[in-house]
Coordinates of N, CA and C in Angstrom, one line a residue:
X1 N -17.1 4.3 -12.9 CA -17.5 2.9 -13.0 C -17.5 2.2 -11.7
X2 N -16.7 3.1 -10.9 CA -16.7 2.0 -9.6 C -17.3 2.8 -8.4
X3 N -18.4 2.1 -7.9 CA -19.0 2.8 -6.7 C -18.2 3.0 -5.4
X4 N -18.9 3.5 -4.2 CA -18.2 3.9 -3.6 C -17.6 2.8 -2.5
X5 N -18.8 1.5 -2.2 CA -18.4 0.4 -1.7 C -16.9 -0.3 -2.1
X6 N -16.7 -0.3 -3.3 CA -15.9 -1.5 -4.4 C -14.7 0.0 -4.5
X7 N -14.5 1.1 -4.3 CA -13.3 2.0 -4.0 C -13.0 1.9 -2.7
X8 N -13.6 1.9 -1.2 CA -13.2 1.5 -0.1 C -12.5 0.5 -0.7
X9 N -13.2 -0.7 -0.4 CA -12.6 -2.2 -0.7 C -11.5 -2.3 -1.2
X10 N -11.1 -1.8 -1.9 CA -9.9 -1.9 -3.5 C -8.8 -1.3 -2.7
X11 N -9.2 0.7 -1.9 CA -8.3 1.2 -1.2 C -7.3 0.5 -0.1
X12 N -8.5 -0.4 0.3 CA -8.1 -1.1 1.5 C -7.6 -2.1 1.5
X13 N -7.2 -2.7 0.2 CA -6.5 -3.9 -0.1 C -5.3 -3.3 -0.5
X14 N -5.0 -1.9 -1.4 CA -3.8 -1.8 -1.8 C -3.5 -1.1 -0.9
X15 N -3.9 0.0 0.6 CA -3.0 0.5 1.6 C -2.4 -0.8 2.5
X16 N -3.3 -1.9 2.8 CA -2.6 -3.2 3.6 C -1.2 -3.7 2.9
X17 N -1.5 -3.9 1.3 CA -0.1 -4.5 0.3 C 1.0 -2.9 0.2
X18 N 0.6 -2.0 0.4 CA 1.9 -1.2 0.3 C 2.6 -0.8 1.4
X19 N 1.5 -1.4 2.7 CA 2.3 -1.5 3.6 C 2.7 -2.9 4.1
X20 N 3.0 -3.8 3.2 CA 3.3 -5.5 3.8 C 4.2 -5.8 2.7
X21 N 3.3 -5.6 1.7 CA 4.3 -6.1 0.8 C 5.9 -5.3 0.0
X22 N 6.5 -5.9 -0.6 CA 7.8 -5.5 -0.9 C 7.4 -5.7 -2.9
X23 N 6.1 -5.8 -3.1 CA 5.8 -5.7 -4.8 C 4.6 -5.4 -4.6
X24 N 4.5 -5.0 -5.7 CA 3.7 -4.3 -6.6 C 2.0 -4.9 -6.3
X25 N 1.2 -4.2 -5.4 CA -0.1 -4.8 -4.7 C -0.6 -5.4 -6.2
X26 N -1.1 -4.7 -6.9 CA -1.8 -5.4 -8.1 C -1.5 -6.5 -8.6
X27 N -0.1 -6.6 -8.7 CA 0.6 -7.8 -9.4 C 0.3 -9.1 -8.5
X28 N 0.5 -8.7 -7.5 CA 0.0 -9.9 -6.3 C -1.4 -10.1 -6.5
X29 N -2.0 -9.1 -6.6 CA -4.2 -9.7 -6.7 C -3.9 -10.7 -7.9
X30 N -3.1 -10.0 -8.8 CA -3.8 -10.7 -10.3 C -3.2 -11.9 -10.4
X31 N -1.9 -12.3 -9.9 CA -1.1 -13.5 -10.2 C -1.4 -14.4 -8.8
X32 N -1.8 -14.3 -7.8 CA -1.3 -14.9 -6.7 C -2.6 -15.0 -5.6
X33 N -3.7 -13.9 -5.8 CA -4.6 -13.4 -4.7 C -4.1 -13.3 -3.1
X34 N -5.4 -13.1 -2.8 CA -5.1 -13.1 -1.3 C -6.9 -13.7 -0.7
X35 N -6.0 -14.5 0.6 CA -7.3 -14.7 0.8 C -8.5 -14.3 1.7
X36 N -9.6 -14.8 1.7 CA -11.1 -13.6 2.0 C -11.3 -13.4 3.5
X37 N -11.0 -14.8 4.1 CA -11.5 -14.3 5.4 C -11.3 -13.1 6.3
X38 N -9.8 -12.7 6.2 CA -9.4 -11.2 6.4 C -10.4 -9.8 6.5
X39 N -11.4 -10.4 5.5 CA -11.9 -9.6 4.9 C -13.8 -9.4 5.4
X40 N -14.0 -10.2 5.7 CA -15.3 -10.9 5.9 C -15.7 -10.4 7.1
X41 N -15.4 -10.5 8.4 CA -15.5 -9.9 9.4 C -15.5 -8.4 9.7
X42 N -15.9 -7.9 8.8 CA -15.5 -6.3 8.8 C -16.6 -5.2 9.1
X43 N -16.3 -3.9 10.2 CA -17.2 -3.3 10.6 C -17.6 -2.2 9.4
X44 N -17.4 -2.6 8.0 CA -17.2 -1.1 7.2 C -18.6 -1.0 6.5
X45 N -19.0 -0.5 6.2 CA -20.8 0.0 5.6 C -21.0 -0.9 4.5
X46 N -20.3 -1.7 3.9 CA -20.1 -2.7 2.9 C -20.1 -4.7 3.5
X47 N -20.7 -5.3 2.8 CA -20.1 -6.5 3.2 C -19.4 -6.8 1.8
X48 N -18.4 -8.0 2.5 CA -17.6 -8.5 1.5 C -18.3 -9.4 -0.1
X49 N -19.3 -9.9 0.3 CA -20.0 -10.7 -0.6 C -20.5 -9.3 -1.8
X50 N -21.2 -8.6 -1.4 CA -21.9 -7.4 -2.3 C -20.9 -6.7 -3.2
X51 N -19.5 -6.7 -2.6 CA -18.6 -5.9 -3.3 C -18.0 -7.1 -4.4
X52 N -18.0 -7.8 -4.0 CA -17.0 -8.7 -4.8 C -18.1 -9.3 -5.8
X53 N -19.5 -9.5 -5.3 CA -20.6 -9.4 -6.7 C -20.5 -8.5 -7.9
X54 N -20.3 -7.5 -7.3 CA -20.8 -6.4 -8.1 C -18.9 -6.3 -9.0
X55 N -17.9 -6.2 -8.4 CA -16.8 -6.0 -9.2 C -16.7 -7.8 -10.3
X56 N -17.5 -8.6 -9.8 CA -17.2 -10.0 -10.8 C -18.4 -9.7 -11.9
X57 N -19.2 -9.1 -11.3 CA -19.9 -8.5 -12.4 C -19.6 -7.9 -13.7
X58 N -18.4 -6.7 -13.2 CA -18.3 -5.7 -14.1 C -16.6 -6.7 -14.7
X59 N -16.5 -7.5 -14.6 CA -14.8 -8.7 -14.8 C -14.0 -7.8 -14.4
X60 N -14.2 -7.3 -13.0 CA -12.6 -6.6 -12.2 C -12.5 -7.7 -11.2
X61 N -13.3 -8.5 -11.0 CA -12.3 -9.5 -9.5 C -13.3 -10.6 -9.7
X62 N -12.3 -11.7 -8.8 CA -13.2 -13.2 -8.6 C -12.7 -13.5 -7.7
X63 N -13.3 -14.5 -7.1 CA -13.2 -15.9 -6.3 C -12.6 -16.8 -6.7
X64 N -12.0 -17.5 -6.2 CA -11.7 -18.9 -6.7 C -11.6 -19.3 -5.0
X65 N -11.9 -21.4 -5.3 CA -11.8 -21.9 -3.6 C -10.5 -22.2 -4.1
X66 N -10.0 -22.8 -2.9 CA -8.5 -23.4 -3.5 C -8.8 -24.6 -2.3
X67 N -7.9 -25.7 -2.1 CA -7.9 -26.8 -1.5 C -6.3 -26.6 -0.3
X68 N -6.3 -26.3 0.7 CA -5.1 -25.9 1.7 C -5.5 -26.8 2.6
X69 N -3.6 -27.4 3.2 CA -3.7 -28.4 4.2 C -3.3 -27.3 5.2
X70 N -4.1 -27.5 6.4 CA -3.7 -26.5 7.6 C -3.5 -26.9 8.8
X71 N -2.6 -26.7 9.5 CA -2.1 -27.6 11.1 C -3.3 -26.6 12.4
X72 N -3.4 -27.7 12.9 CA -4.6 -27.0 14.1 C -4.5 -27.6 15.5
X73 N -4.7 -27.3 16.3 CA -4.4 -28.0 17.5 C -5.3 -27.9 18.5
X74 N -5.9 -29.0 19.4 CA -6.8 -28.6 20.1 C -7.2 -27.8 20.9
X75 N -6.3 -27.0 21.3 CA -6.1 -25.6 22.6 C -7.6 -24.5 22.6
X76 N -8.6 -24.5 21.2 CA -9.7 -24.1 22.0 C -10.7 -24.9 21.2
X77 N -11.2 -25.2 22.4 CA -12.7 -25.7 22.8 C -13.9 -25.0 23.1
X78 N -14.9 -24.7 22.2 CA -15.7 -24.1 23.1 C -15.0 -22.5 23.7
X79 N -15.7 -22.4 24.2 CA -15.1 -20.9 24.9 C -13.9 -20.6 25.7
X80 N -13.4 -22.2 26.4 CA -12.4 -22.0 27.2 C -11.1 -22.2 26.5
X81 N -9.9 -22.1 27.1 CA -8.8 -22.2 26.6 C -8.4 -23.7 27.2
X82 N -7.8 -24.3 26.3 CA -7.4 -26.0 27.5 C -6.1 -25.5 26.8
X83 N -4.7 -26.0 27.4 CA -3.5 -26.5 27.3 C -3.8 -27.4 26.0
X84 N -2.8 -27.3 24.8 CA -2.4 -27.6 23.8 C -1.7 -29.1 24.6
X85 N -2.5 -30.1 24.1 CA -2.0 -31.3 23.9 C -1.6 -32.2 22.4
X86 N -0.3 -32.8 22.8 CA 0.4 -33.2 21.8 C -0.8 -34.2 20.6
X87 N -1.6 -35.2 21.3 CA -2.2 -36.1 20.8 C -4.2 -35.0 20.1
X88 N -4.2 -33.6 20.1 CA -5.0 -33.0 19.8 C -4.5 -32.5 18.9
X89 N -3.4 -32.0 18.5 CA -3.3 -31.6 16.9 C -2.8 -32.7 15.9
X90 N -3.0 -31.6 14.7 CA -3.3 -32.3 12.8 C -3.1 -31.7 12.2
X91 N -3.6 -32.3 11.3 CA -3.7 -31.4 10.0 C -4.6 -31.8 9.0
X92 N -5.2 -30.8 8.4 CA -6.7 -31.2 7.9 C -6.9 -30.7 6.8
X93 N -7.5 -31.2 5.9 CA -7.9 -30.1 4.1 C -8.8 -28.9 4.4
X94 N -9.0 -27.8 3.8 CA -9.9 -26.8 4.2 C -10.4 -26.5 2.8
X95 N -11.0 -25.7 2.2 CA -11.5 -25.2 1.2 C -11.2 -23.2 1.7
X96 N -10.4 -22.8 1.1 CA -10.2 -21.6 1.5 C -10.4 -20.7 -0.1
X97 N -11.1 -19.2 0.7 CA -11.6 -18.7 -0.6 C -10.7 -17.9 -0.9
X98 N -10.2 -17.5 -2.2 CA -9.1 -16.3 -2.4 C -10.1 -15.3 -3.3
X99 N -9.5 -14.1 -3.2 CA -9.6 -12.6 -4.1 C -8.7 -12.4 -5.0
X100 N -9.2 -12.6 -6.1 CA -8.1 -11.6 -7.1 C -8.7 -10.8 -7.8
X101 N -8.1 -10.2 -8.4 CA -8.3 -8.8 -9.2 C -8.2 -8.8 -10.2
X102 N -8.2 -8.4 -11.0 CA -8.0 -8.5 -12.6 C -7.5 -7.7 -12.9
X103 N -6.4 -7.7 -14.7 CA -5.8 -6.6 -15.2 C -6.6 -4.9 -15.5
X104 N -8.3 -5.7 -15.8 CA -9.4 -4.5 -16.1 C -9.6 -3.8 -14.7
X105 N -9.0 -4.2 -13.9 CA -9.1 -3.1 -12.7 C -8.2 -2.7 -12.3
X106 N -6.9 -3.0 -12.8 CA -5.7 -2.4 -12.8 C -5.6 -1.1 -14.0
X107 N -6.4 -1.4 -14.7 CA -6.0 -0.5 -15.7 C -7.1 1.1 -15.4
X108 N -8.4 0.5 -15.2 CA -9.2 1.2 -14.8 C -8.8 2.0 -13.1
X109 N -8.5 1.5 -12.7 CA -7.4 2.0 -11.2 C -6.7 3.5 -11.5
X110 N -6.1 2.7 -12.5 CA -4.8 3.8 -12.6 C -4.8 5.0 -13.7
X111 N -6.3 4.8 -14.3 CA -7.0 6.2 -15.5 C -6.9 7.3 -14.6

């Protein structure tokens, strides 16, 4: 059921969680996610949008945005680096995307 793009993808999420985390990778996708950018930048024969279509498709994973306050500071500009000044950082709303996984790919995972 699951192509070869959407088993990379899946492998690579639970070798990162069984080497970070201290629980159970799945339980984390399904309750908690993680989020996409990590993910997006990637040199692998797959993009992140295609795989996560196709698994929201089949109801093994989704999206959701979520609403995160994030501290930033003005230290780059443009290309160069400037010295971090006091009166250049904040903190600002973002729209950040998360990944979760579902129980139907937990289960189907582990057939």
């Amino acid at each position: 059921m699951l192509n070869e793009s959407e088993k990379e993808f899946i492998e690579l999420v639970l070798t990162a969680g069984d080497k970070a985390l201290e629980q159970d990778t799945f339980e984390l996708m399904i309750e908690e996610g993680v989020p996409a950018e990590p993910f997006i930048n990637s040199t692998w024969d797959y993009t992140l949008g295609e795989v996560m279509d196709s698994l929201a498709e089949k109801g093994l994973a989704y999206t959701e945005s979520q609403e995160e306050t994030i501290h930033y500071n003005g230290g780059l500009r443009g290309k160069e680096i400037e010295p971090i000044k006091w009166e250049n950082t904040g903190f600002k709303t973002v729209d950040r995307q998360y990944i979760y996984f579902t129980e139907k790919l937990e289960e189907l995972y582990q057939e």
